[in-house]
Short mmCIF file of C-alpha atoms and ligand atoms in Angstrom, two decimals:
data_model
loop_
_atom_site.label_atom_id
_atom_site.label_comp_id
_atom_site.label_asym_id
_atom_site.label_seq_id
_atom_site.Cartn_x
_atom_site.Cartn_y
_atom_site.Cartn_z
CA MET A 965 -0.69 0.36 -0.14
CA VAL A 966 1.00 3.28 -1.53
CA THR A 967 0.45 5.31 2.41
CA LEU A 968 2.90 2.42 4.26
CA ALA A 969 5.24 2.97 1.57
CA SER A 970 5.27 6.59 2.08
CA GLY A 971 5.42 6.46 5.68
CA SER A 972 8.82 3.80 6.08
CA ILE A 973 10.24 7.36 4.14
CA ALA A 974 9.38 9.43 6.18
CA HIS A 975 10.19 7.59 9.73
CA ARG A 976 13.64 6.77 8.29
CA GLY A 977 13.53 10.40 7.02
CA LEU A 978 12.87 11.97 10.70
CA ALA A 979 15.58 9.12 11.96
CA ASP A 980 18.22 10.61 9.79
CA VAL A 981 17.27 14.24 10.36
CA ILE A 982 16.76 14.15 14.36
CA ALA A 983 21.18 12.35 14.01
CA ARG A 984 21.71 15.26 11.54
CA ILE A 985 20.41 17.51 14.12
CA GLU A 986 22.49 16.19 16.69
CA ALA A 987 25.84 16.19 14.86
CA ALA A 988 25.44 19.95 13.97
CA CYS A 989 24.55 21.08 17.32
CA LYS A 990 27.72 18.97 18.86
CA ALA A 991 29.63 20.98 16.09
CA ALA A 992 28.43 23.88 17.10
CA ASN A 993 28.79 23.30 21.28
CA ARG A 994 25.50 23.48 21.84
CA SER A 995 22.99 21.42 23.88
CA ALA A 996 20.60 19.21 21.21
CA GLN A 997 17.57 20.14 24.21
CA ASP A 998 18.03 23.83 22.70
CA VAL A 999 17.38 23.30 18.92
CA THR A 1000 13.14 22.54 17.60
CA LEU A 1001 12.33 19.95 15.66
CA ILE A 1002 9.97 21.66 13.41
CA ALA A 1003 8.32 18.45 11.01
CA VAL A 1004 6.89 20.28 7.92
CA SER A 1005 4.06 18.12 6.23
CA LYS A 1006 2.26 21.09 4.27
CA THR A 1007 0.92 18.87 1.39
CA PHE A 1008 1.88 15.78 2.76
CA GLU A 1009 -1.48 13.47 3.95
CA PRO A 1010 -2.77 12.44 7.69
CA GLU A 1011 -1.77 8.09 6.50
CA GLU A 1012 1.53 10.22 5.36
CA ILE A 1013 1.93 12.25 8.96
CA VAL A 1014 1.02 9.63 11.62
CA PRO A 1015 3.68 7.05 10.49
CA VAL A 1016 6.14 10.16 11.49
CA ILE A 1017 3.33 10.90 15.57
CA GLU A 1018 4.22 7.24 15.80
CA ALA A 1019 7.89 7.25 15.54
CA GLY A 1020 8.09 9.64 18.17
CA GLN A 1021 7.74 13.20 16.73
CA ARG A 1022 5.32 15.89 17.92
CA VAL A 1023 6.13 19.77 16.53
CA PHE A 1024 5.11 20.42 12.87
CA GLY A 1025 4.38 23.10 10.86
CA GLU A 1026 2.19 23.66 8.36
CA ASN A 1027 1.77 27.23 5.61
CA ARG A 1028 -1.43 26.95 5.09
CA VAL A 1029 -4.58 27.51 7.68
CA GLN A 1030 -7.04 26.00 6.31
CA GLU A 1031 -5.21 22.29 4.84
CA ALA A 1032 -3.42 23.15 8.70
CA LYS A 1033 -6.96 22.64 9.85
CA SER A 1034 -8.82 19.22 7.77
CA LYS A 1035 -6.52 17.56 8.51
CA PHE A 1036 -4.71 18.54 12.39
CA PRO A 1037 -8.18 18.13 14.58
CA HIS A 1038 -8.35 14.86 14.01
CA LEU A 1039 -4.48 13.43 14.40
CA CYS A 1040 -4.62 16.33 17.78
CA GLU A 1041 -7.65 14.26 19.01
CA ARG A 1042 -5.99 10.59 18.50
CA PHE A 1043 -2.39 12.10 19.89
CA SER A 1044 -2.52 14.36 22.80
CA ASP A 1045 0.62 15.87 22.80
CA ILE A 1046 0.96 17.45 19.20
CA GLU A 1047 2.25 20.68 18.91
CA LEU A 1048 1.18 22.40 15.64
CA HIS A 1049 3.40 26.03 14.38
CA LEU A 1050 1.94 27.65 11.71
CA ILE A 1051 4.51 28.94 8.85
CA GLY A 1052 2.89 29.89 6.89
CA PRO A 1053 1.46 34.12 5.82
CA LEU A 1054 -1.64 34.59 8.06
CA GLN A 1055 -4.34 36.89 6.47
CA THR A 1056 -6.00 39.01 8.99
CA ASN A 1057 -9.62 37.27 8.19
CA LYS A 1058 -7.74 33.94 8.70
CA VAL A 1059 -6.93 35.46 12.61
CA LYS A 1060 -9.60 33.68 14.36
CA GLU A 1061 -9.22 29.92 13.31
CA ALA A 1062 -5.11 30.90 13.12
CA VAL A 1063 -5.66 31.19 16.78
CA ALA A 1064 -8.16 28.63 18.10
CA LEU A 1065 -5.71 26.19 16.11
CA PHE A 1066 -2.23 26.66 16.72
CA ASP A 1067 0.32 26.48 19.13
CA ALA A 1068 2.63 29.00 17.90
CA ILE A 1069 2.92 31.38 14.83
CA HIS A 1070 5.82 31.98 12.78
CA THR A 1071 4.27 34.79 10.80
CA VAL A 1072 3.40 37.98 12.84
CA ASP A 1073 4.72 40.60 10.34
CA ARG A 1074 2.42 43.74 9.92
CA PRO A 1075 0.91 45.58 12.39
CA LYS A 1076 -3.26 45.21 11.17
CA LEU A 1077 -2.45 41.47 11.74
CA ALA A 1078 -0.27 42.38 14.93
CA ALA A 1079 -3.60 44.07 16.21
CA GLU A 1080 -6.46 41.39 15.01
CA LEU A 1081 -4.32 38.43 16.99
CA ALA A 1082 -4.28 40.60 19.93
CA LYS A 1083 -7.84 40.84 19.88
CA GLU A 1084 -8.33 38.10 18.99
CA MET A 1085 -5.95 35.87 21.42
CA GLU A 1086 -7.43 38.04 24.14
CA LYS A 1087 -11.88 37.03 22.89
CA GLN A 1088 -10.70 33.10 23.41
CA GLY A 1089 -8.08 33.27 26.16
CA ARG A 1090 -5.32 31.38 23.97
CA ARG A 1091 -1.74 32.64 23.55
CA PRO A 1092 0.02 30.99 20.62
CA LYS A 1093 3.52 31.30 20.71
CA LEU A 1094 4.85 34.58 18.87
CA LEU A 1095 7.62 35.39 16.45
CA VAL A 1096 7.98 38.08 14.08
CA GLN A 1097 9.37 37.02 10.71
CA VAL A 1098 12.15 39.82 9.01
CA ASN A 1099 12.46 39.35 5.73
CA THR A 1100 16.25 39.60 5.77
CA GLY A 1101 16.60 39.34 1.74
CA ALA A 1102 14.48 42.25 1.29
CA GLU A 1103 12.68 40.61 -1.29
CA PRO A 1104 9.53 42.68 -2.65
CA GLN A 1105 7.29 39.51 -3.29
CA LYS A 1106 8.56 37.60 0.30
CA ALA A 1107 6.82 38.60 3.39
CA GLY A 1108 8.38 40.10 6.50
CA VAL A 1109 8.76 42.61 7.56
CA LEU A 1110 12.62 45.23 6.17
CA PRO A 1111 15.31 44.00 8.56
CA GLN A 1112 15.07 48.15 9.05
CA ASP A 1113 12.07 48.15 10.34
CA ALA A 1114 12.07 45.02 12.64
CA ASP A 1115 13.23 46.86 15.90
CA ALA A 1116 10.32 50.13 15.44
CA PHE A 1117 7.87 47.21 14.77
CA LEU A 1118 8.44 44.91 17.85
CA LYS A 1119 8.51 47.64 20.36
CA SER A 1120 5.10 48.55 18.78
CA CYS A 1121 3.55 44.60 19.32
CA ARG A 1122 5.02 45.59 22.55
CA GLU A 1123 3.53 48.69 23.67
CA GLU A 1124 0.82 49.24 21.94
CA TRP A 1125 -0.72 45.66 21.89
CA GLY A 1126 0.73 43.75 23.98
CA LEU A 1127 1.55 41.47 22.56
CA GLU A 1128 4.86 38.97 23.27
CA ILE A 1129 7.38 38.38 20.71
CA ALA A 1130 9.48 34.93 21.68
CA GLY A 1131 11.80 35.00 18.93
CA LEU A 1132 12.23 35.77 14.67
CA MET A 1133 12.04 33.63 11.32
CA CYS A 1134 14.02 34.61 8.40
CA ILE A 1135 13.46 32.12 5.25
CA PRO A 1136 16.75 33.24 3.54
CA PRO A 1137 16.38 33.89 -0.45
CA VAL A 1138 17.13 30.81 -2.54
CA GLU A 1139 20.18 32.29 -4.94
CA GLU A 1140 21.69 33.42 -1.50
CA GLU A 1141 24.61 32.52 0.54
CA PRO A 1142 21.52 31.45 4.15
CA ALA A 1143 23.83 32.34 6.92
CA LEU A 1144 25.30 35.75 6.66
CA HIS A 1145 20.45 36.19 6.99
CA PHE A 1146 20.85 33.58 9.62
CA ALA A 1147 23.64 35.46 11.24
CA LEU A 1148 21.30 38.87 10.62
CA LEU A 1149 18.34 37.51 11.77
CA ASP A 1150 20.75 36.81 15.18
CA LYS A 1151 21.51 40.33 15.33
CA ILE A 1152 18.36 41.50 15.25
CA ALA A 1153 16.99 38.83 17.93
CA LYS A 1154 19.91 39.60 20.23
CA ARG A 1155 19.26 42.77 19.98
CA ASN A 1156 15.52 43.46 20.78
CA GLY A 1157 16.68 39.98 23.92
CA LEU A 1158 14.56 36.98 21.71
CA ALA A 1159 15.21 34.26 22.57
CA GLU A 1160 13.78 31.87 19.75
CA LEU A 1161 15.35 31.36 16.17
CA SER A 1162 13.74 30.09 13.67
CA MET A 1163 15.53 29.61 10.71
CA GLY A 1164 17.14 26.26 8.36
CA MET A 1165 14.84 23.98 5.88
CA SER A 1166 15.86 21.03 4.49
CA GLY A 1167 18.48 22.00 2.71
CA ASP A 1168 20.28 24.29 4.85
CA PHE A 1169 19.16 23.27 8.94
CA GLU A 1170 22.60 22.42 10.01
CA THR A 1171 24.21 25.66 8.84
CA ALA A 1172 21.10 27.67 10.64
CA ILE A 1173 22.32 25.20 13.91
CA ALA A 1174 25.85 26.97 13.27
CA PHE A 1175 23.97 30.55 13.76
CA GLY A 1176 22.20 30.19 17.09
CA ALA A 1177 18.81 28.03 15.28
CA THR A 1178 16.37 27.17 18.17
CA TYR A 1179 13.27 25.79 15.73
CA VAL A 1180 14.84 24.11 12.18
CA ARG A 1181 11.97 23.52 10.16
CA VAL A 1182 11.97 20.85 8.39
CA GLY A 1183 10.30 19.18 5.04
CA SER A 1184 11.60 17.66 2.28
CA ALA A 1185 14.08 15.83 4.36
CA ILE A 1186 11.66 14.08 6.68
CA PHE A 1187 8.62 13.42 4.18
CA GLY A 1188 10.44 13.52 0.83
CA ALA A 1189 9.40 15.76 -1.83
CA ARG A 1190 6.44 17.41 -2.58
CA ALA A 1191 4.54 16.26 -4.75
CA TYR A 1192 3.71 20.06 -5.60
CA PRO A 1193 5.75 22.70 -4.29
CA ALA A 1194 3.78 24.41 -1.99
CA THR A 1195 5.21 28.73 -2.48
CA PRO A 1196 7.70 28.75 1.68
CA GLY A 1197 5.98 32.99 2.26
C1 PLP B 2510 7.76 24.48 3.61
C2 PLP B 2510 8.78 24.87 4.57
C3 PLP B 2510 9.69 24.37 5.05
C4 PLP B 2510 10.64 23.53 4.48
O1 PLP B 2510 10.96 22.79 3.68
P1 PLP B 2510 12.01 21.99 3.10
O2 PLP B 2510 12.58 23.17 2.24
O3 PLP B 2510 11.27 21.05 2.53
O4 PLP B 2510 12.75 21.67 4.17
C5 PLP B 2510 10.05 25.29 6.03
N1 PLP B 2510 9.61 26.89 6.19
C6 PLP B 2510 8.63 27.44 5.44
C7 PLP B 2510 8.11 28.42 5.09
C8 PLP B 2510 7.46 26.56 4.84
O5 PLP B 2510 7.45 27.01 3.93
#
């Protein structure tokens, strides 16, 4: 059966990624406890996700609210300790659903979204962990606050909307050396007193760990190649 075959690929992929994270932490003189693996399950079916949960993985990332909503409530019923992270862009009209569903949102990047999140978190009495996405490459098509605007945006998150921001997230431009972007994100986080750094994907998570990542977001190295490309934020 197809689902079993892909499940076992995912299971091997998970073990391999965990071993590589441990080696990268060791090389960087960091504790593996300080790096959380987010298994990015976008485009994969629940049948492909279950073997990864059964292998012990509990933290998952999705980039679309609708897709996560169609897949995860069932999985969360079956496995009560799943932690779900939103790693894709969030439209203000989906904030209500996002606050209800996700344990962390990595893509806070504009005043209107921050205001809406504050309102909805208050209303629902839920406090997902929040990270601000920084567009470190200043790419016009990419979400995220510009590096030069990050300090001011973080300040207004705290002072205007009373939001506690845990850290920063970035997606480096594909054609550039990711290390430069990871270093920049780390610098912005440090000067703002932020502990969490969400950076590093299948192709560069070891580099991200060397530069201080506390969350790595890994999809294809665990689940295999996606059948259709899901656009990263
Ligand atoms: C899809 C996605 C990932 C995972 O990408 P892989 O290259 O498959 O590891 C990480 N972060 C974001 C924001 C994504 O959209």
